[in-house]
Amino acid sequence: MKIHEAAENYLETILMLQRRNGTVRSSDIARELGFSKPTVSEYMKGFRMDGYVTVDVDGHISLSPSGLEIAERIYERHVVIAQFLMTLGVDEETAYADSCKIEHDISEKSFRCLQQEYLRRREKLAPSPD
Amino acid sequence: MKIHEAAENYLETILMLQRRNGTVRSSDIARELGFSKPTVSEYMKGFRMDGYVTVDVDGHISLSPSGLEIAERIYERHVVIAQFLMTLGVDEETAYADSCKIEHDISEKSFRCLQQEYLRRREKLAPSPD
DNA sequence: CTGCCTAGTTAGGCACGCCTAATTGCTTTT
DNA sequence: AAAAGCAATTAGGCGTGCCTAACTAGGCAG
């Protein structure tokens, strides 16, 4: 399985649900993403086989180290890109929606440059009192 | 036919080839994008039927008004997003590669904000002598 | 105990965007 | 005129990511 946009979104969603609810099952992911149960169930089978998640006897899904690494990378991008867009004057809803797409496309190089610019802008707008 | 990423890329490519070479045929597009001729030929059939392009008896492809509108919109995004990334310190090659993906995802709102920021930055870096 | 709800899975299907192989037809070369 | 080359198309195929329908199995209410 190649990790492209769809896979990254599934992994990111698992991470978010885990942080939000403490525990994640296949049907939670389906609800969150608006997909059918079989779609998610099949996808999780692939993740299991490729070692991105583990599933216990009760159907609770956990990210493996490799799955977690990807999920955290995407989640960081999600937040930083959205925050950055907001410093340009984009409303929160649009910023998050756009970030959700851009996060999968942008290279590491561009992301780091964008992150640096975001930090500079944040500093200017609300200088920390250090 | 819904105009998503693939369609936008085809239309943008037609515009670029037209500007570069004056004339565009199906096989030029295939060469430019690295796709097979049948793939492009089939796609053009869809474009013809949906009125995004016209094709003359010699196989020369022209954008219709609706096709041109989309192509120009995407092309503008392509350039602006890449230039913007370069103002953040991203190298040209990476900037253009990333822009090529982001151009399809970003909302009009975010794009306009980003464009304004780009113009401000360009002004700062090389103020026009007006 | 029976019926119902929920979770998960299996089976089969569909649209999209790409592919190769093979055909048609035009143009150019010799 | 035959061969070679190039453009375009038709036919058939494949992976991805989604779907519905139908089944299994557990938990819980009446």
Coordinates of C-alpha atoms (C1' of nucleotides) in Angstrom, one line a residue:
Chain A
M1 CA 0.0 0.0 0.0
K2 CA 1.4 3.4 -1.0
I3 CA 0.7 6.1 1.4
H4 CA -1.1 8.8 -0.5
E5 CA -3.8 11.3 0.3
A6 CA -6.5 8.8 1.3
A7 CA -4.2 6.8 3.6
E8 CA -2.8 10.0 5.2
N9 CA -6.3 11.2 6.0
Y10 CA -7.2 7.9 7.6
L11 CA -4.1 7.9 9.8
E12 CA -4.6 11.5 10.7
T13 CA -8.2 10.8 11.6
I14 CA -7.3 7.9 13.8
L15 CA -4.8 10.1 15.7
M16 CA -7.5 12.8 16.2
L17 CA -10.1 10.4 17.4
Q18 CA -7.6 8.8 19.7
R19 CA -6.8 12.2 21.3
R20 CA -10.4 13.2 21.4
N21 CA -12.0 9.9 22.7
G22 CA -9.2 7.9 24.0
T23 CA -10.2 4.9 21.9
V24 CA -10.9 4.4 18.2
R25 CA -12.8 1.8 16.4
S26 CA -13.5 1.3 12.7
S27 CA -17.1 2.6 12.9
D28 CA -15.9 5.8 14.6
I29 CA -13.7 6.5 11.6
A30 CA -16.5 5.8 9.2
R31 CA -18.7 8.3 11.1
E32 CA -16.0 10.9 11.3
L33 CA -15.2 10.8 7.6
G34 CA -18.7 10.1 6.3
F35 CA -17.6 6.8 4.7
S36 CA -19.4 3.5 4.9
K37 CA -18.4 0.9 7.4
P38 CA -17.2 -1.6 4.7
T39 CA -15.0 1.0 3.1
V40 CA -13.2 1.8 6.4
S41 CA -13.1 -1.9 7.4
E42 CA -11.4 -2.9 4.2
Y43 CA -8.9 0.0 4.4
M44 CA -8.0 -1.0 8.0
K45 CA -7.3 -4.5 6.8
G46 CA -4.7 -3.0 4.5
F47 CA -3.3 -0.9 7.3
R48 CA -3.1 -4.0 9.5
M49 CA -1.3 -6.0 6.9
D50 CA 1.1 -3.2 6.2
G51 CA 1.7 -2.6 9.9
Y52 CA 0.4 0.9 10.2
V53 CA -2.2 -0.1 12.9
T54 CA -2.9 -2.8 15.3
V55 CA -6.3 -4.0 16.3
D56 CA -7.1 -5.7 19.6
V57 CA -9.6 -8.4 20.2
D58 CA -12.3 -5.9 21.0
G59 CA -11.8 -4.0 17.7
H60 CA -9.9 -1.1 19.2
I61 CA -7.5 0.4 16.7
S62 CA -4.0 1.7 17.7
L63 CA -1.4 3.4 15.5
S64 CA 1.8 1.5 15.2
P65 CA 5.1 3.5 15.3
S66 CA 5.1 3.9 11.5
G67 CA 1.5 4.8 11.4
L68 CA 1.9 7.3 14.3
E69 CA 4.8 8.9 12.6
I70 CA 2.8 9.7 9.4
A71 CA -0.3 10.7 11.4
E72 CA 1.7 13.2 13.5
R73 CA 3.5 14.6 10.4
I74 CA 0.2 15.3 8.7
Y75 CA -1.4 16.6 11.8
E76 CA 1.4 19.1 12.3
R77 CA 1.0 20.3 8.8
H78 CA -2.7 20.5 9.2
V79 CA -2.4 22.9 12.1
V80 CA 0.5 24.9 10.9
I81 CA -0.9 25.5 7.4
A82 CA -4.3 26.5 8.7
Q83 CA -2.8 28.9 11.3
F84 CA -0.6 30.4 8.7
L85 CA -3.5 31.0 6.3
M86 CA -5.3 32.7 9.2
T87 CA -2.4 35.1 9.7
L88 CA -3.1 36.1 6.1
G89 CA -6.7 36.9 6.9
V90 CA -8.4 33.7 5.9
D91 CA -11.3 32.7 8.1
E92 CA -10.9 29.6 10.3
E93 CA -13.3 27.3 8.5
T94 CA -11.8 28.0 5.1
A95 CA -8.3 27.8 6.5
Y96 CA -8.9 24.4 7.9
A97 CA -10.7 23.1 4.8
D98 CA -7.8 24.2 2.6
S99 CA -5.2 23.0 4.9
C100 CA -6.8 19.6 4.8
K101 CA -6.0 19.3 1.1
I102 CA -2.6 21.2 1.0
E103 CA -1.2 19.1 3.8
H104 CA -0.9 16.2 1.5
D105 CA 0.7 18.0 -1.4
I106 CA 3.3 20.3 0.0
S107 CA 7.0 19.3 0.1
E108 CA 9.0 19.2 3.3
K109 CA 11.0 22.1 2.1
S110 CA 8.1 24.4 1.3
F111 CA 6.4 23.3 4.5
R112 CA 9.4 24.3 6.7
C113 CA 9.7 27.7 4.9
L114 CA 6.0 28.3 5.5
Q115 CA 6.3 27.3 9.1
Q116 CA 9.2 29.7 9.7
E117 CA 7.2 32.5 8.1
Y118 CA 4.2 31.6 10.3
L119 CA 6.3 31.8 13.4
R120 CA 7.7 35.2 12.4
R121 CA 4.2 36.5 11.7
R122 CA 2.9 35.2 14.9
E123 CA 5.7 36.9 16.8
K124 CA 4.9 40.2 15.1
L125 CA 1.2 40.0 15.8
A126 CA 1.5 39.0 19.4
P127 CA 5.1 39.3 20.7
S128 CA 5.9 37.0 23.5
P129 CA 6.8 38.8 26.7
D130 CA 10.1 37.0 27.2
Chain B
M1 CA -17.4 15.5 -16.6
K2 CA -16.6 17.1 -13.3
I3 CA -13.6 19.4 -13.5
H4 CA -11.2 18.2 -10.9
E5 CA -7.4 18.0 -10.6
A6 CA -6.8 16.0 -13.8
A7 CA -9.1 18.1 -16.0
E8 CA -7.6 21.3 -14.7
N9 CA -4.1 20.0 -15.5
Y10 CA -5.1 19.1 -19.0
L11 CA -6.6 22.5 -19.6
E12 CA -3.7 24.3 -18.1
T13 CA -1.3 22.3 -20.2
I14 CA -3.2 23.1 -23.4
L15 CA -3.0 26.8 -22.5
M16 CA 0.8 26.6 -21.9
L17 CA 1.4 24.7 -25.1
Q18 CA -0.7 27.1 -27.1
R19 CA 1.3 30.0 -25.7
R20 CA 4.6 28.2 -26.2
N21 CA 4.1 26.7 -29.7
G22 CA 1.1 28.5 -31.1
T23 CA -0.7 25.3 -31.9
V24 CA -1.6 22.2 -29.8
R25 CA -2.4 18.7 -30.8
S26 CA -3.3 15.7 -28.7
S27 CA 0.2 14.1 -29.0
D28 CA 1.8 17.3 -27.8
I29 CA -0.2 17.1 -24.6
A30 CA 0.7 13.4 -24.2
R31 CA 4.4 14.2 -24.6
E32 CA 4.2 17.2 -22.2
L33 CA 2.5 15.3 -19.5
G34 CA 4.2 11.9 -20.0
F35 CA 0.9 10.2 -20.7
S36 CA 0.1 7.8 -23.5
K37 CA -1.6 9.0 -26.6
P38 CA -4.9 7.0 -26.1
T39 CA -5.2 8.4 -22.6
V40 CA -5.1 12.0 -23.8
S41 CA -7.2 11.2 -26.9
E42 CA -10.0 9.8 -24.8
Y43 CA -9.8 12.7 -22.4
M44 CA -10.0 15.2 -25.2
K45 CA -13.1 13.4 -26.4
G46 CA -14.7 14.2 -23.1
F47 CA -13.6 17.8 -23.3
R48 CA -15.0 18.1 -26.8
M49 CA -18.4 16.7 -25.7
D50 CA -18.5 19.0 -22.7
G51 CA -17.5 22.0 -24.8
Y52 CA -14.2 22.8 -23.1
V53 CA -12.2 22.5 -26.4
T54 CA -12.8 22.5 -30.1
V55 CA -10.7 20.4 -32.5
D56 CA -10.3 21.4 -36.2
V57 CA -10.1 19.0 -39.1
D58 CA -6.3 18.8 -38.8
G59 CA -6.5 17.8 -35.1
H60 CA -5.5 21.2 -33.7
I61 CA -7.0 21.8 -30.3
S62 CA -8.3 25.1 -29.1
L63 CA -9.7 26.1 -25.8
S64 CA -13.4 27.2 -25.8
P65 CA -14.3 30.2 -23.7
S66 CA -15.3 27.9 -20.7
G67 CA -12.1 25.9 -21.1
L68 CA -9.9 29.0 -21.4
E69 CA -11.5 30.5 -18.3
I70 CA -10.5 27.5 -16.2
A71 CA -7.1 27.2 -17.8
E72 CA -6.3 30.9 -17.1
R73 CA -7.5 30.6 -13.5
I74 CA -5.3 27.6 -12.8
Y75 CA -2.3 29.2 -14.6
E76 CA -2.6 32.3 -12.6
R77 CA -2.6 30.3 -9.4
H78 CA 0.3 28.2 -10.6
V79 CA 2.5 31.3 -11.1
V80 CA 1.4 33.2 -8.0
I81 CA 1.7 30.3 -5.6
A82 CA 5.1 29.4 -6.9
Q83 CA 6.4 33.0 -6.7
F84 CA 5.0 33.3 -3.3
L85 CA 6.8 30.2 -2.1
M86 CA 10.0 31.6 -3.6
T87 CA 9.6 34.7 -1.5
L88 CA 9.7 32.4 1.5
G89 CA 13.0 31.0 0.4
V90 CA 11.8 27.9 -1.5
D91 CA 13.9 27.1 -4.6
E92 CA 12.3 27.5 -7.9
E93 CA 12.0 23.8 -8.8
T94 CA 10.3 22.9 -5.6
A95 CA 8.1 25.9 -5.6
Y96 CA 6.8 25.1 -9.1
A97 CA 6.3 21.4 -8.3
D98 CA 4.4 22.2 -5.1
S99 CA 2.4 24.9 -6.8
C100 CA 1.3 22.4 -9.4
K101 CA -0.5 20.5 -6.7
I102 CA -1.7 23.3 -4.4
E103 CA -3.3 25.2 -7.3
H104 CA -6.0 22.6 -7.5
D105 CA -6.8 22.6 -3.8
I106 CA -6.8 26.1 -2.5
S107 CA -10.0 28.0 -2.2
E108 CA -10.5 31.4 -3.9
K109 CA -10.5 33.1 -0.6
S110 CA -7.2 31.7 0.5
F111 CA -5.7 32.2 -2.9
R112 CA -6.6 35.9 -2.9
C113 CA -5.1 36.4 0.6
L114 CA -2.0 34.6 -0.4
Q115 CA -1.8 36.7 -3.6
Q116 CA -2.1 40.0 -1.5
E117 CA 0.7 38.8 0.8
Y118 CA 2.8 37.9 -2.2
L119 CA 2.4 41.4 -3.7
R120 CA 3.3 43.0 -0.3
R121 CA 6.4 40.9 0.0
R122 CA 7.5 41.6 -3.5
E123 CA 7.1 45.3 -2.9
K124 CA 9.2 45.1 0.2
L125 CA 12.0 43.1 -1.4
A126 CA 12.2 45.2 -4.6
P127 CA 10.2 48.4 -4.3
S128 CA 9.1 49.7 -7.6
P129 CA 10.6 53.1 -8.4
D130 CA 7.2 54.8 -8.9
Chain C
dC1 C1' -36.0 -16.5 25.0
dT2 C1' -36.8 -13.4 21.4
dG3 C1' -36.1 -9.4 19.0
dC4 C1' -33.3 -5.5 18.1
dC5 C1' -29.1 -2.6 17.9
dT6 C1' -24.4 -2.1 16.8
dA7 C1' -19.8 -3.6 15.0
dG8 C1' -17.4 -5.9 11.6
dT9 C1' -16.9 -8.4 7.4
dT10 C1' -17.7 -10.5 2.6
dA11 C1' -19.2 -10.0 -2.0
dG12 C1' -20.1 -7.5 -5.8
dG13 C1' -20.1 -3.1 -8.3
dC14 C1' -18.9 1.6 -10.1
dA15 C1' -16.2 5.9 -11.7
dC16 C1' -11.9 7.7 -12.6
dG17 C1' -7.5 8.0 -14.7
dC18 C1' -4.2 5.8 -16.3
dC19 C1' -2.1 1.7 -19.4
dT20 C1' -0.8 -1.5 -23.8
dA21 C1' -1.9 -3.6 -28.2
dA22 C1' -3.8 -3.1 -32.5
dT23 C1' -6.0 -0.5 -36.3
dT24 C1' -6.7 3.3 -39.5
dG25 C1' -5.1 6.8 -42.2
dC26 C1' -2.0 10.5 -43.7
dT27 C1' 2.6 12.0 -45.1
dT28 C1' 7.1 11.4 -46.3
dT29 C1' 11.0 8.8 -48.2
dT30 C1' 13.1 6.2 -51.5
Chain D
dA1 C1' 4.3 2.2 -55.7
dA2 C1' 6.0 0.3 -51.4
dA3 C1' 7.8 1.2 -46.9
dA4 C1' 8.3 3.8 -42.9
dG5 C1' 6.8 7.1 -39.6
dC6 C1' 3.6 9.7 -37.0
dA7 C1' -1.3 11.0 -35.3
dA8 C1' -5.5 9.5 -33.7
dT9 C1' -8.6 6.1 -32.2
dT10 C1' -10.8 1.7 -30.5
dA11 C1' -10.8 -2.1 -27.5
dG12 C1' -9.7 -4.1 -23.4
dG13 C1' -7.5 -4.0 -18.8
dC14 C1' -6.0 -2.4 -14.1
dG15 C1' -5.5 -0.1 -9.3
dT16 C1' -7.7 3.0 -6.2
dG17 C1' -11.2 4.4 -3.3
dC18 C1' -15.6 4.6 -2.7
dC19 C1' -20.6 2.3 -2.6
dT20 C1' -24.9 -1.1 -1.3
dA21 C1' -26.6 -5.5 0.1
dA22 C1' -26.4 -9.2 2.9
dC23 C1' -24.3 -11.9 6.5
dT24 C1' -22.2 -13.0 11.3
dA25 C1' -21.9 -12.2 16.0
dG26 C1' -22.2 -10.0 20.5
dG27 C1' -25.0 -7.2 24.0
dC28 C1' -29.0 -5.8 25.9
dA29 C1' -34.2 -4.9 26.5
dG30 C1' -38.6 -6.5 26.9

